[in-house]
Amino acid sequence: MTEPTVSPSTAPRVAIIGGGVMGGTLVTALRVAGWPTDRIVVVERDEARSRGLREGHGIQVGTDVAAAVMDADVIVIAVKVYDTADALARLAPVYKPGALVLTVVAGLTTAFYEQRLPEGAPVVRSMPNTPSIIGHGATAIAGGAHADEGHMALTVDMLKATGLVVTVEESQMDAVTAIAGSGPAYFYAFVEALTEAGVGQGLDRDLATQLAAQTFLGAARLLVDTGDTPDVLRKRVSSPGGTTIEALKALSDAGLDGVVAAGADAAARRSRQLADELG
């Protein structure tokens, strides 16, 4: 488990707008990183989610954006993309100068936030993925025009309990969305396809799913732990004239690389479109 890195007495006050999956994940990450409950407040209108956050973490949960953010040192935007402009309109009039605005909303640029906040507001854009929920996520962060090294370091402190955190140029964020943000869905789709293939070969569906999931889990762990490239590990499994190399050839002939690239292109394109649609 990640060791606490923030002193409870000096932890910045954090207001999280949106208590859904990502908002709740960030609450957990903050608690692991050492934030005390009295320095975290969440804005969430759904009563069931609010109750879960209060009971699960002992934090304050309300429905008033302005009341939550007026004294916040960090404001996390974790709402749906089409609700973002409204959230910014509610918080901008009471925004505390210098407060870091951290967004986990897909597609929207830091400029989108800067245009709707008082001049000089530091904004950091992040793209977590769903495995962040269990501390095995992959998150990329990019700073806006007014975000300095201190803001980036604070962001890492807040997010590192969710898993891997890397810093990229903002121009790369649409690609990050396509690979890491949407990537878990590609994995699940491949597990489903491999499961169906197993069923077609005579395996029980539950057993086929279990074997496929554990195989991918182990393969990913081997890749991370050894530091070898995917190419090297793939060749170790692919004995000349064996079953694996025959399967890989069939996948290649069926256009595997092109299919994956098409999916990533579509996700990146949609990420760019979201920014264009909302201005």
Short mmCIF file of C-alpha atoms in Angstrom, two decimals:
data_model
loop_
_atom_site.label_atom_id
_atom_site.label_comp_id
_atom_site.label_asym_id
_atom_site.label_seq_id
_atom_site.Cartn_x
_atom_site.Cartn_y
_atom_site.Cartn_z
CA MET A 1 0.00 0.00 0.00
CA THR A 2 1.15 3.56 -0.73
CA GLU A 3 2.60 5.24 2.34
CA PRO A 4 1.05 8.56 3.42
CA THR A 5 2.95 11.51 1.97
CA VAL A 6 0.99 14.47 3.31
CA SER A 7 1.01 15.82 6.83
CA PRO A 8 -2.55 15.91 8.21
CA SER A 9 -1.90 19.35 9.67
CA THR A 10 -0.78 20.90 6.36
CA ALA A 11 -2.80 18.96 3.80
CA PRO A 12 -4.47 21.30 1.29
CA ARG A 13 -8.24 21.53 1.52
CA VAL A 14 -9.74 19.59 -1.39
CA ALA A 15 -13.21 20.01 -2.86
CA ILE A 16 -14.31 17.31 -5.30
CA ILE A 17 -17.17 18.23 -7.60
CA GLY A 18 -18.83 14.94 -8.48
CA GLY A 19 -18.98 11.85 -6.29
CA GLY A 20 -19.29 9.17 -8.95
CA VAL A 21 -16.74 6.48 -9.77
CA MET A 22 -13.77 8.78 -10.31
CA GLY A 23 -14.74 11.22 -7.57
CA GLY A 24 -15.04 8.37 -5.10
CA THR A 25 -11.76 6.89 -6.30
CA LEU A 26 -10.00 10.18 -5.64
CA VAL A 27 -11.42 10.32 -2.13
CA THR A 28 -9.89 6.91 -1.45
CA ALA A 29 -6.58 8.01 -2.99
CA LEU A 30 -6.48 11.13 -0.84
CA ARG A 31 -7.17 9.18 2.32
CA VAL A 32 -4.39 6.71 1.51
CA ALA A 33 -2.04 9.62 0.81
CA GLY A 34 -2.69 11.07 4.27
CA TRP A 35 -5.45 13.62 3.81
CA PRO A 36 -7.61 13.93 6.95
CA THR A 37 -11.37 13.70 6.58
CA ASP A 38 -11.93 17.32 7.61
CA ARG A 39 -9.91 18.56 4.61
CA ILE A 40 -12.01 16.76 2.00
CA VAL A 41 -15.47 17.80 0.86
CA VAL A 42 -17.48 16.32 -2.01
CA VAL A 43 -20.36 17.83 -3.95
CA GLU A 44 -22.81 15.13 -5.00
CA ARG A 45 -26.56 15.37 -5.57
CA ASP A 46 -27.32 11.66 -5.67
CA GLU A 47 -28.36 10.69 -2.14
CA ALA A 48 -27.22 7.09 -2.38
CA ARG A 49 -23.74 8.13 -3.50
CA SER A 50 -23.61 10.85 -0.85
CA ARG A 51 -24.53 8.41 1.87
CA GLY A 52 -21.93 5.92 0.66
CA LEU A 53 -19.19 8.55 0.72
CA ARG A 54 -20.16 9.81 4.18
CA GLU A 55 -20.42 6.35 5.67
CA GLY A 56 -17.42 4.91 3.84
CA HIS A 57 -14.98 7.76 4.45
CA GLY A 58 -16.44 9.99 7.15
CA ILE A 59 -16.16 13.06 4.94
CA GLN A 60 -18.46 16.00 4.40
CA VAL A 61 -20.75 15.67 1.37
CA GLY A 62 -23.06 18.45 0.21
CA THR A 63 -24.88 19.75 -2.85
CA ASP A 64 -23.70 23.38 -3.00
CA VAL A 65 -20.72 23.88 -5.32
CA ALA A 66 -20.03 27.44 -4.20
CA ALA A 67 -20.03 26.55 -0.50
CA ALA A 68 -17.66 23.65 -1.08
CA VAL A 69 -15.04 25.46 -3.14
CA MET A 70 -14.80 28.92 -1.58
CA ASP A 71 -12.07 27.86 0.89
CA ALA A 72 -10.60 25.01 -1.15
CA ASP A 73 -6.92 24.89 -2.05
CA VAL A 74 -7.62 22.24 -4.68
CA ILE A 75 -10.80 21.85 -6.71
CA VAL A 76 -11.29 18.54 -8.50
CA ILE A 77 -13.73 18.49 -11.42
CA ALA A 78 -15.15 14.97 -11.67
CA VAL A 79 -18.52 15.53 -13.35
CA LYS A 80 -19.79 14.39 -16.74
CA VAL A 81 -18.31 16.25 -19.67
CA TYR A 82 -21.54 18.07 -20.53
CA ASP A 83 -21.97 19.23 -16.91
CA THR A 84 -18.50 20.76 -16.68
CA ALA A 85 -19.32 24.26 -17.92
CA ASP A 86 -22.17 24.54 -15.41
CA ALA A 87 -19.89 23.44 -12.55
CA LEU A 88 -17.30 26.04 -13.54
CA ALA A 89 -19.96 28.75 -13.74
CA ARG A 90 -20.99 27.95 -10.17
CA LEU A 91 -17.50 27.91 -8.71
CA ALA A 92 -15.87 30.78 -10.63
CA PRO A 93 -17.49 33.62 -8.62
CA VAL A 94 -16.12 32.25 -5.31
CA TYR A 95 -12.88 30.78 -6.61
CA LYS A 96 -9.99 31.39 -4.21
CA PRO A 97 -7.05 32.90 -6.14
CA GLY A 98 -4.27 30.38 -6.61
CA ALA A 99 -6.37 27.28 -5.95
CA LEU A 100 -5.38 24.36 -8.14
CA VAL A 101 -8.10 23.07 -10.45
CA LEU A 102 -7.60 19.39 -11.27
CA THR A 103 -9.86 17.85 -13.90
CA VAL A 104 -10.50 14.17 -14.55
CA VAL A 105 -13.00 14.94 -17.34
CA ALA A 106 -12.17 13.37 -20.72
CA GLY A 107 -11.63 15.50 -23.79
CA LEU A 108 -11.70 19.04 -22.37
CA THR A 109 -8.49 21.05 -22.60
CA THR A 110 -6.94 23.14 -19.86
CA ALA A 111 -7.81 26.19 -21.98
CA PHE A 112 -11.50 25.26 -21.64
CA TYR A 113 -11.16 25.70 -17.86
CA GLU A 114 -8.87 28.73 -17.98
CA GLN A 115 -11.38 30.59 -20.15
CA ARG A 116 -14.09 30.04 -17.53
CA LEU A 117 -12.04 30.75 -14.41
CA PRO A 118 -10.44 33.94 -13.10
CA GLU A 119 -7.20 34.93 -14.80
CA GLY A 120 -4.16 33.00 -13.62
CA ALA A 121 -5.97 29.93 -12.29
CA PRO A 122 -3.63 26.92 -12.38
CA VAL A 123 -5.25 23.96 -14.13
CA VAL A 124 -3.98 20.38 -14.41
CA ARG A 125 -5.68 17.94 -16.74
CA SER A 126 -5.61 14.25 -15.89
CA MET A 127 -6.82 11.08 -17.56
CA PRO A 128 -7.27 8.23 -15.05
CA ASN A 129 -8.64 4.87 -16.10
CA THR A 130 -11.03 2.58 -14.25
CA PRO A 131 -8.39 0.26 -12.70
CA SER A 132 -7.53 3.31 -10.58
CA ILE A 133 -10.46 2.19 -8.43
CA ILE A 134 -8.35 -0.69 -7.08
CA GLY A 135 -5.00 1.13 -7.10
CA HIS A 136 -3.78 -0.35 -10.39
CA GLY A 137 -4.63 2.49 -12.73
CA ALA A 138 -2.61 4.37 -15.32
CA THR A 139 -3.03 8.15 -15.20
CA ALA A 140 -1.43 10.84 -17.32
CA ILE A 141 -1.35 14.48 -16.22
CA ALA A 142 -0.65 17.68 -18.15
CA GLY A 143 -0.36 21.22 -16.84
CA GLY A 144 -2.07 24.27 -18.23
CA ALA A 145 -0.62 27.73 -18.82
CA HIS A 146 -0.41 28.65 -15.13
CA ALA A 147 0.41 25.26 -13.55
CA ASP A 148 3.97 25.15 -12.18
CA GLU A 149 6.15 22.33 -10.82
CA GLY A 150 4.56 22.65 -7.40
CA HIS A 151 1.08 22.13 -8.82
CA MET A 152 2.27 19.09 -10.77
CA ALA A 153 3.96 17.60 -7.70
CA LEU A 154 0.80 18.14 -5.64
CA THR A 155 -1.23 16.41 -8.33
CA VAL A 156 1.09 13.40 -8.24
CA ASP A 157 0.78 13.25 -4.44
CA MET A 158 -3.00 13.22 -4.79
CA LEU A 159 -3.14 10.59 -7.52
CA LYS A 160 -0.29 8.17 -6.90
CA ALA A 161 -2.36 5.88 -4.70
CA THR A 162 -4.43 5.13 -7.82
CA GLY A 163 -1.44 3.49 -9.56
CA LEU A 164 0.97 4.71 -12.22
CA VAL A 165 1.05 8.49 -12.77
CA VAL A 166 2.99 9.97 -15.69
CA THR A 167 3.43 13.54 -16.93
CA VAL A 168 2.87 14.28 -20.63
CA GLU A 169 2.44 17.24 -22.92
CA GLU A 170 -1.19 18.25 -23.25
CA SER A 171 -0.99 17.60 -26.99
CA GLN A 172 -0.60 13.91 -26.09
CA MET A 173 -3.70 13.67 -23.91
CA ASP A 174 -6.07 12.57 -26.67
CA ALA A 175 -3.66 9.70 -27.42
CA VAL A 176 -3.53 8.87 -23.70
CA THR A 177 -7.32 8.77 -23.66
CA ALA A 178 -7.30 6.36 -26.59
CA ILE A 179 -4.73 4.03 -25.03
CA ALA A 180 -5.04 4.17 -21.24
CA GLY A 181 -8.42 5.79 -20.74
CA SER A 182 -10.35 3.57 -23.13
CA GLY A 183 -7.87 0.69 -23.01
CA PRO A 184 -9.61 -1.29 -20.23
CA ALA A 185 -12.66 -1.64 -22.47
CA TYR A 186 -10.49 -3.06 -25.26
CA PHE A 187 -9.13 -5.59 -22.77
CA TYR A 188 -12.60 -6.65 -21.65
CA ALA A 189 -13.68 -6.97 -25.28
CA PHE A 190 -10.68 -9.20 -25.99
CA VAL A 191 -11.42 -11.32 -22.91
CA GLU A 192 -14.99 -11.71 -24.13
CA ALA A 193 -13.77 -12.73 -27.58
CA LEU A 194 -11.25 -15.20 -26.15
CA THR A 195 -13.92 -16.60 -23.86
CA GLU A 196 -16.22 -17.16 -26.83
CA ALA A 197 -13.35 -18.85 -28.64
CA GLY A 198 -12.86 -21.11 -25.62
CA VAL A 199 -16.55 -21.98 -25.55
CA GLY A 200 -16.31 -22.76 -29.26
CA GLN A 201 -13.50 -25.18 -28.45
CA GLY A 202 -15.66 -26.95 -25.87
CA LEU A 203 -14.84 -25.17 -22.58
CA ASP A 204 -17.43 -24.15 -19.99
CA ARG A 205 -18.04 -20.37 -20.23
CA ASP A 206 -17.11 -19.60 -16.63
CA LEU A 207 -13.93 -21.65 -16.92
CA ALA A 208 -13.01 -20.01 -20.22
CA THR A 209 -13.49 -16.55 -18.68
CA GLN A 210 -11.43 -17.47 -15.62
CA LEU A 211 -8.59 -18.85 -17.74
CA ALA A 212 -8.58 -15.84 -20.08
CA ALA A 213 -8.63 -13.25 -17.28
CA GLN A 214 -5.90 -14.93 -15.24
CA THR A 215 -3.75 -15.43 -18.33
CA PHE A 216 -3.89 -11.73 -19.18
CA LEU A 217 -3.29 -10.75 -15.56
CA GLY A 218 -0.20 -12.93 -15.38
CA ALA A 219 1.08 -11.78 -18.75
CA ALA A 220 0.76 -8.13 -17.76
CA ARG A 221 2.50 -8.76 -14.43
CA LEU A 222 5.35 -10.55 -16.24
CA LEU A 223 5.72 -7.62 -18.62
CA VAL A 224 5.86 -5.08 -15.79
CA ASP A 225 8.06 -7.09 -13.43
CA THR A 226 10.69 -8.27 -15.93
CA GLY A 227 11.04 -5.02 -17.82
CA ASP A 228 11.26 -7.00 -21.06
CA THR A 229 9.54 -5.67 -24.16
CA PRO A 230 6.29 -7.21 -25.40
CA ASP A 231 8.18 -8.37 -28.49
CA VAL A 232 10.72 -10.30 -26.41
CA LEU A 233 8.07 -11.96 -24.26
CA ARG A 234 5.93 -12.79 -27.26
CA LYS A 235 8.84 -14.55 -28.96
CA ARG A 236 9.49 -16.63 -25.84
CA VAL A 237 6.02 -18.09 -26.10
CA SER A 238 6.12 -18.53 -29.88
CA SER A 239 8.11 -21.68 -30.57
CA PRO A 240 8.79 -22.26 -34.30
CA GLY A 241 6.18 -24.60 -35.71
CA GLY A 242 4.14 -24.48 -32.49
CA THR A 243 0.57 -23.59 -31.64
CA THR A 244 1.16 -20.00 -30.51
CA ILE A 245 3.01 -18.86 -33.60
CA GLU A 246 0.26 -20.36 -35.73
CA ALA A 247 -2.37 -18.46 -33.74
CA LEU A 248 -0.43 -15.18 -33.99
CA LYS A 249 -0.12 -15.58 -37.74
CA ALA A 250 -3.87 -16.11 -38.00
CA LEU A 251 -4.53 -13.01 -35.87
CA SER A 252 -2.18 -10.96 -38.02
CA ASP A 253 -3.79 -12.23 -41.22
CA ALA A 254 -7.18 -11.26 -39.78
CA GLY A 255 -5.94 -7.69 -39.29
CA LEU A 256 -5.37 -7.50 -35.53
CA ASP A 257 -3.00 -4.51 -35.71
CA GLY A 258 -5.36 -2.60 -37.97
CA VAL A 259 -8.37 -3.30 -35.78
CA VAL A 260 -6.60 -2.06 -32.64
CA ALA A 261 -5.30 1.04 -34.43
CA ALA A 262 -8.79 1.79 -35.74
CA GLY A 263 -10.18 1.66 -32.21
CA ALA A 264 -7.49 3.94 -30.83
CA ASP A 265 -7.96 6.39 -33.72
CA ALA A 266 -11.71 6.52 -33.07
CA ALA A 267 -11.24 7.15 -29.34
CA ALA A 268 -8.67 9.91 -29.91
CA ARG A 269 -10.86 11.52 -32.57
CA ARG A 270 -13.86 11.52 -30.24
CA SER A 271 -11.75 13.05 -27.46
CA ARG A 272 -10.86 15.93 -29.77
CA GLN A 273 -14.48 16.29 -30.87
CA LEU A 274 -15.67 16.71 -27.28
CA ALA A 275 -13.43 19.75 -26.87
CA ASP A 276 -14.65 21.20 -30.17
CA GLU A 277 -18.33 20.63 -29.35
CA LEU A 278 -18.16 22.36 -25.99
CA GLY A 279 -15.83 25.15 -27.08
#
